[in-house]
């Protein structure tokens, strides 16, 4: 008799909407003594529905963390759009965020925008390699401070996959996630990571490339039945994960992801 079995699920962050003043004020009142500001609110509401839905590997944060990172960097112009001096870091606010998240789920991961998505223009270093080293070095320091405060690892969300960034930062505790990678971006991801996340329509491309690159695990984002069957025709169930990145209606999104993360044996 056929059995319906669950797949593990993994989050890559969320983009919760900015709350109205009344909602934010109520949340701040309930969280006195923590980093009770808009960033803290959005981190909290990005994570809570995942925990309620039983996501196997939850991940708070998202692109909305851009402001917090910019606040943590010294050497930027007043409008935070350009580098006008040597980049330095003050991880205090991000450490506070990490402590808040770790209190809710030990070793939870946190999603941040990848360095190039910050949109900072270099007007100080004048050399692409020096500028990249400065920015990726700052990220290493910030992420290390967050891990020391209880974060398990980081997802770096990117619109394009910059090889200079992924070669400098990718590792066991840093995962690069492109929500909609094309073939070229996928090539770069698979060169530096032994696991990748793609939607149903890119699965054939992944398996076309799998002969060239070592693939240990595949995360299928927003999987449908056909996508899961295709993934399991190439990999064992413990190598396939259902992934999600919520940009709307997260209360129902994560529940639907868990519901879809099954296969028949």
Short mmCIF file of C-alpha atoms in Angstrom, two decimals:
data_model
loop_
_atom_site.label_atom_id
_atom_site.label_comp_id
_atom_site.label_asym_id
_atom_site.label_seq_id
_atom_site.Cartn_x
_atom_site.Cartn_y
_atom_site.Cartn_z
CA UNK A 1 0.00 0.00 0.00
CA UNK A 2 1.36 3.42 -0.98
CA UNK A 3 2.45 5.74 1.80
CA UNK A 4 2.48 9.53 1.75
CA UNK A 5 5.72 10.71 3.38
CA UNK A 6 6.93 14.21 4.25
CA UNK A 7 9.95 16.03 2.86
CA UNK A 8 11.98 18.41 4.97
CA UNK A 9 11.21 22.09 4.47
CA UNK A 10 13.57 25.07 4.45
CA UNK A 11 12.93 28.81 4.51
CA UNK A 12 15.03 31.46 2.82
CA UNK A 13 13.46 34.42 4.59
CA UNK A 14 10.42 36.60 4.01
CA UNK A 15 9.46 40.17 3.16
CA UNK A 16 6.75 41.18 5.64
CA UNK A 17 4.88 44.41 4.96
CA UNK A 18 5.50 47.53 7.01
CA UNK A 19 2.90 47.57 9.80
CA UNK A 20 0.62 50.43 10.68
CA UNK A 21 1.54 52.54 13.71
CA UNK A 22 -0.99 50.89 16.02
CA UNK A 23 0.27 47.38 15.27
CA UNK A 24 3.91 48.40 15.66
CA UNK A 25 3.25 50.27 18.92
CA UNK A 26 1.52 47.22 20.40
CA UNK A 27 4.41 44.97 19.41
CA UNK A 28 6.99 47.38 20.86
CA UNK A 29 5.08 47.50 24.15
CA UNK A 30 5.16 43.70 24.34
CA UNK A 31 8.90 43.52 23.60
CA UNK A 32 10.46 46.06 25.92
CA UNK A 33 14.03 45.15 26.81
CA UNK A 34 14.79 43.80 23.31
CA UNK A 35 15.63 45.56 20.03
CA UNK A 36 12.05 46.77 19.81
CA UNK A 37 12.00 48.77 16.59
CA UNK A 38 10.64 48.32 13.06
CA UNK A 39 13.49 46.00 12.09
CA UNK A 40 12.88 43.86 15.17
CA UNK A 41 9.17 43.71 14.37
CA UNK A 42 9.76 42.58 10.78
CA UNK A 43 12.28 39.96 11.90
CA UNK A 44 9.78 38.65 14.42
CA UNK A 45 6.88 38.43 11.99
CA UNK A 46 9.09 36.90 9.30
CA UNK A 47 9.91 34.03 11.66
CA UNK A 48 6.75 33.43 13.72
CA UNK A 49 4.59 31.92 10.92
CA UNK A 50 7.40 29.53 10.03
CA UNK A 51 7.61 28.26 13.59
CA UNK A 52 3.83 27.94 13.78
CA UNK A 53 3.76 25.98 10.51
CA UNK A 54 6.51 23.55 11.50
CA UNK A 55 9.15 24.55 8.91
CA UNK A 56 12.06 22.15 9.44
CA UNK A 57 14.79 24.73 8.86
CA UNK A 58 13.36 28.21 9.56
CA UNK A 59 15.05 31.43 8.51
CA UNK A 60 14.14 34.93 9.68
CA UNK A 61 15.02 38.11 7.81
CA UNK A 62 15.05 39.10 4.17
CA UNK A 63 15.95 41.96 1.88
CA UNK A 64 14.35 44.34 4.37
CA UNK A 65 17.50 43.93 6.52
CA UNK A 66 19.34 46.25 4.12
CA UNK A 67 18.82 49.27 6.37
CA UNK A 68 20.24 47.49 9.41
CA UNK A 69 23.37 46.50 7.52
CA UNK A 70 23.90 50.03 6.20
CA UNK A 71 23.54 51.39 9.74
CA UNK A 72 26.25 48.94 10.83
CA UNK A 73 28.83 50.15 8.29
CA UNK A 74 31.19 53.06 8.96
CA UNK A 75 32.83 54.87 6.05
CA UNK A 76 29.63 55.61 4.12
CA UNK A 77 28.18 58.94 3.05
CA UNK A 78 25.36 60.48 5.08
CA UNK A 79 22.78 59.05 2.66
CA UNK A 80 24.47 55.59 2.97
CA UNK A 81 24.69 55.31 -0.82
CA UNK A 82 28.46 55.55 -1.32
CA UNK A 83 31.74 54.63 0.36
CA UNK A 84 33.68 57.78 1.24
CA UNK A 85 36.17 56.26 3.67
CA UNK A 86 37.55 52.95 4.87
CA UNK A 87 34.75 50.49 5.61
CA UNK A 88 34.46 49.47 9.25
CA UNK A 89 31.68 47.75 11.16
CA UNK A 90 29.68 48.16 14.35
CA UNK A 91 27.74 44.91 14.79
CA UNK A 92 25.83 46.02 17.88
CA UNK A 93 22.36 46.33 16.36
CA UNK A 94 22.66 43.11 14.36
CA UNK A 95 23.90 41.31 17.46
CA UNK A 96 20.75 42.49 19.25
CA UNK A 97 18.65 41.13 16.40
CA UNK A 98 20.48 37.80 16.63
CA UNK A 99 19.90 37.53 20.37
CA UNK A 100 16.18 38.17 19.88
CA UNK A 101 15.88 35.52 17.18
CA UNK A 102 17.97 32.92 19.00
CA UNK A 103 15.71 33.31 22.04
CA UNK A 104 12.83 32.14 19.85
CA UNK A 105 14.62 29.30 18.07
CA UNK A 106 18.13 28.14 18.89
CA UNK A 107 20.50 28.23 15.91
CA UNK A 108 17.86 29.73 13.59
CA UNK A 109 19.25 31.08 10.33
CA UNK A 110 18.91 34.68 9.17
CA UNK A 111 18.52 36.00 5.61
CA UNK A 112 20.33 39.18 4.57
CA UNK A 113 20.69 40.95 1.22
CA UNK A 114 23.91 39.97 -0.57
CA UNK A 115 26.57 42.72 -0.62
CA UNK A 116 25.92 43.91 -4.18
CA UNK A 117 22.21 44.43 -3.48
CA UNK A 118 23.03 47.17 -0.95
CA UNK A 119 23.62 49.48 -3.92
CA UNK A 120 26.69 51.18 -2.45
CA UNK A 121 28.91 53.06 -4.91
CA UNK A 122 32.65 53.05 -4.23
CA UNK A 123 34.14 56.55 -4.25
CA UNK A 124 37.02 55.78 -1.90
CA UNK A 125 38.95 52.62 -2.78
CA UNK A 126 39.11 53.14 -6.53
CA UNK A 127 39.93 49.48 -7.13
CA UNK A 128 37.33 46.75 -7.68
CA UNK A 129 39.27 44.07 -5.81
CA UNK A 130 39.97 46.30 -2.81
CA UNK A 131 36.34 47.42 -2.69
CA UNK A 132 35.05 43.85 -2.87
CA UNK A 133 37.48 42.72 -0.18
CA UNK A 134 36.38 45.57 2.09
CA UNK A 135 32.68 44.86 1.69
CA UNK A 136 32.90 41.07 1.93
CA UNK A 137 35.24 41.44 4.91
CA UNK A 138 32.64 43.62 6.62
CA UNK A 139 29.99 40.95 5.94
CA UNK A 140 32.19 38.24 7.44
CA UNK A 141 32.59 40.31 10.61
CA UNK A 142 28.87 41.07 10.88
CA UNK A 143 27.80 37.49 10.25
CA UNK A 144 30.36 36.16 12.71
CA UNK A 145 29.02 38.52 15.40
CA UNK A 146 25.48 37.28 14.73
CA UNK A 147 26.56 33.64 14.89
CA UNK A 148 28.39 34.31 18.16
CA UNK A 149 25.04 35.65 19.46
CA UNK A 150 23.18 32.45 18.54
CA UNK A 151 22.38 32.56 14.82
CA UNK A 152 23.07 29.24 13.10
CA UNK A 153 23.99 30.60 9.66
CA UNK A 154 23.02 33.04 6.95
CA UNK A 155 21.19 33.07 3.65
CA UNK A 156 22.41 35.82 1.31
CA UNK A 157 19.65 36.82 -1.11
CA UNK A 158 20.90 37.99 -4.49
CA UNK A 159 19.36 39.14 -7.76
CA UNK A 160 22.49 38.16 -9.68
CA UNK A 161 25.22 35.82 -8.46
CA UNK A 162 28.48 37.76 -8.20
CA UNK A 163 31.39 35.33 -8.36
CA UNK A 164 33.64 37.61 -6.30
CA UNK A 165 31.08 37.56 -3.48
CA UNK A 166 30.20 33.88 -3.52
CA UNK A 167 33.84 32.83 -3.73
CA UNK A 168 34.63 35.00 -0.70
CA UNK A 169 31.61 34.19 1.47
CA UNK A 170 29.94 30.89 0.56
CA UNK A 171 30.47 28.07 3.02
CA UNK A 172 28.85 25.66 5.42
CA UNK A 173 27.12 28.50 7.28
CA UNK A 174 26.52 30.90 4.38
CA UNK A 175 24.14 29.97 1.57
CA UNK A 176 23.60 32.10 -1.54
CA UNK A 177 19.97 32.15 -2.68
CA UNK A 178 18.80 33.62 -5.98
CA UNK A 179 14.98 33.58 -6.09
CA UNK A 180 14.91 33.22 -9.89
CA UNK A 181 18.33 32.15 -11.19
CA UNK A 182 18.97 31.85 -14.91
CA UNK A 183 21.33 29.26 -16.32
CA UNK A 184 24.45 31.43 -15.95
CA UNK A 185 23.71 32.26 -12.33
CA UNK A 186 22.96 28.61 -11.67
CA UNK A 187 26.35 27.65 -13.11
CA UNK A 188 28.07 29.94 -10.63
CA UNK A 189 25.96 28.71 -7.72
CA UNK A 190 26.75 25.07 -8.49
CA UNK A 191 30.45 25.81 -8.86
CA UNK A 192 30.68 27.08 -5.29
CA UNK A 193 27.84 25.30 -3.47
CA UNK A 194 27.08 21.61 -3.17
CA UNK A 195 23.39 22.42 -2.70
CA UNK A 196 21.22 24.82 -4.68
CA UNK A 197 17.66 26.12 -4.57
CA UNK A 198 15.59 26.36 -7.76
CA UNK A 199 11.95 26.41 -8.79
CA UNK A 200 10.16 23.66 -10.69
CA UNK A 201 10.98 25.10 -14.12
CA UNK A 202 14.76 25.01 -13.52
CA UNK A 203 15.01 21.41 -12.34
CA UNK A 204 15.87 20.01 -15.77
CA UNK A 205 18.68 22.55 -16.04
CA UNK A 206 20.05 21.51 -12.66
CA UNK A 207 20.16 17.88 -13.69
CA UNK A 208 21.73 18.79 -17.02
CA UNK A 209 24.54 20.45 -15.07
CA UNK A 210 24.79 17.84 -12.33
CA UNK A 211 27.26 15.82 -14.38
CA UNK A 212 29.69 18.74 -14.25
CA UNK A 213 29.21 19.71 -10.61
CA UNK A 214 28.85 17.76 -7.39
CA UNK A 215 25.31 18.05 -6.03
CA UNK A 216 24.64 16.86 -2.48
CA UNK A 217 21.22 18.37 -1.90
CA UNK A 218 18.51 20.08 -3.92
CA UNK A 219 15.98 22.54 -2.55
CA UNK A 220 12.89 22.87 -4.75
CA UNK A 221 11.25 26.23 -4.08
CA UNK A 222 7.46 26.28 -4.07
CA UNK A 223 7.37 22.68 -5.35
CA UNK A 224 4.48 21.09 -7.15
CA UNK A 225 3.84 17.36 -7.47
CA UNK A 226 5.63 17.11 -10.82
CA UNK A 227 8.67 18.95 -9.47
CA UNK A 228 8.94 16.66 -6.48
CA UNK A 229 8.60 13.56 -8.65
CA UNK A 230 11.30 14.82 -11.01
CA UNK A 231 13.66 15.64 -8.16
CA UNK A 232 13.14 12.21 -6.59
CA UNK A 233 13.80 10.51 -9.90
CA UNK A 234 17.39 11.74 -9.60
CA UNK A 235 17.97 11.99 -5.84
CA UNK A 236 17.05 10.19 -2.62
CA UNK A 237 14.32 11.72 -0.41
CA UNK A 238 16.85 12.87 2.19
CA UNK A 239 18.57 14.89 -0.54
CA UNK A 240 15.44 16.78 -1.59
CA UNK A 241 13.98 19.66 0.44
CA UNK A 242 10.96 21.87 -0.21
CA UNK A 243 12.02 25.50 0.03
CA UNK A 244 10.20 28.78 0.41
CA UNK A 245 10.72 32.54 0.31
CA UNK A 246 7.58 34.40 1.31
CA UNK A 247 6.74 37.78 -0.18
CA UNK A 248 3.02 37.87 0.61
CA UNK A 249 0.43 36.38 3.02
CA UNK A 250 3.01 34.46 5.04
CA UNK A 251 0.55 33.03 7.55
CA UNK A 252 -0.89 30.79 4.85
CA UNK A 253 2.23 30.56 2.65
CA UNK A 254 4.28 28.44 5.07
CA UNK A 255 1.36 26.17 5.91
CA UNK A 256 0.81 25.52 2.19
CA UNK A 257 4.52 24.80 1.72
CA UNK A 258 4.47 22.16 4.44
CA UNK A 259 1.30 20.67 2.96
CA UNK A 260 2.92 20.41 -0.49
CA UNK A 261 6.17 18.89 0.81
CA UNK A 262 5.17 15.23 0.48
CA UNK A 263 5.86 12.30 -1.79
CA UNK A 264 4.35 8.88 -2.37
CA UNK A 265 6.32 5.73 -1.73
#
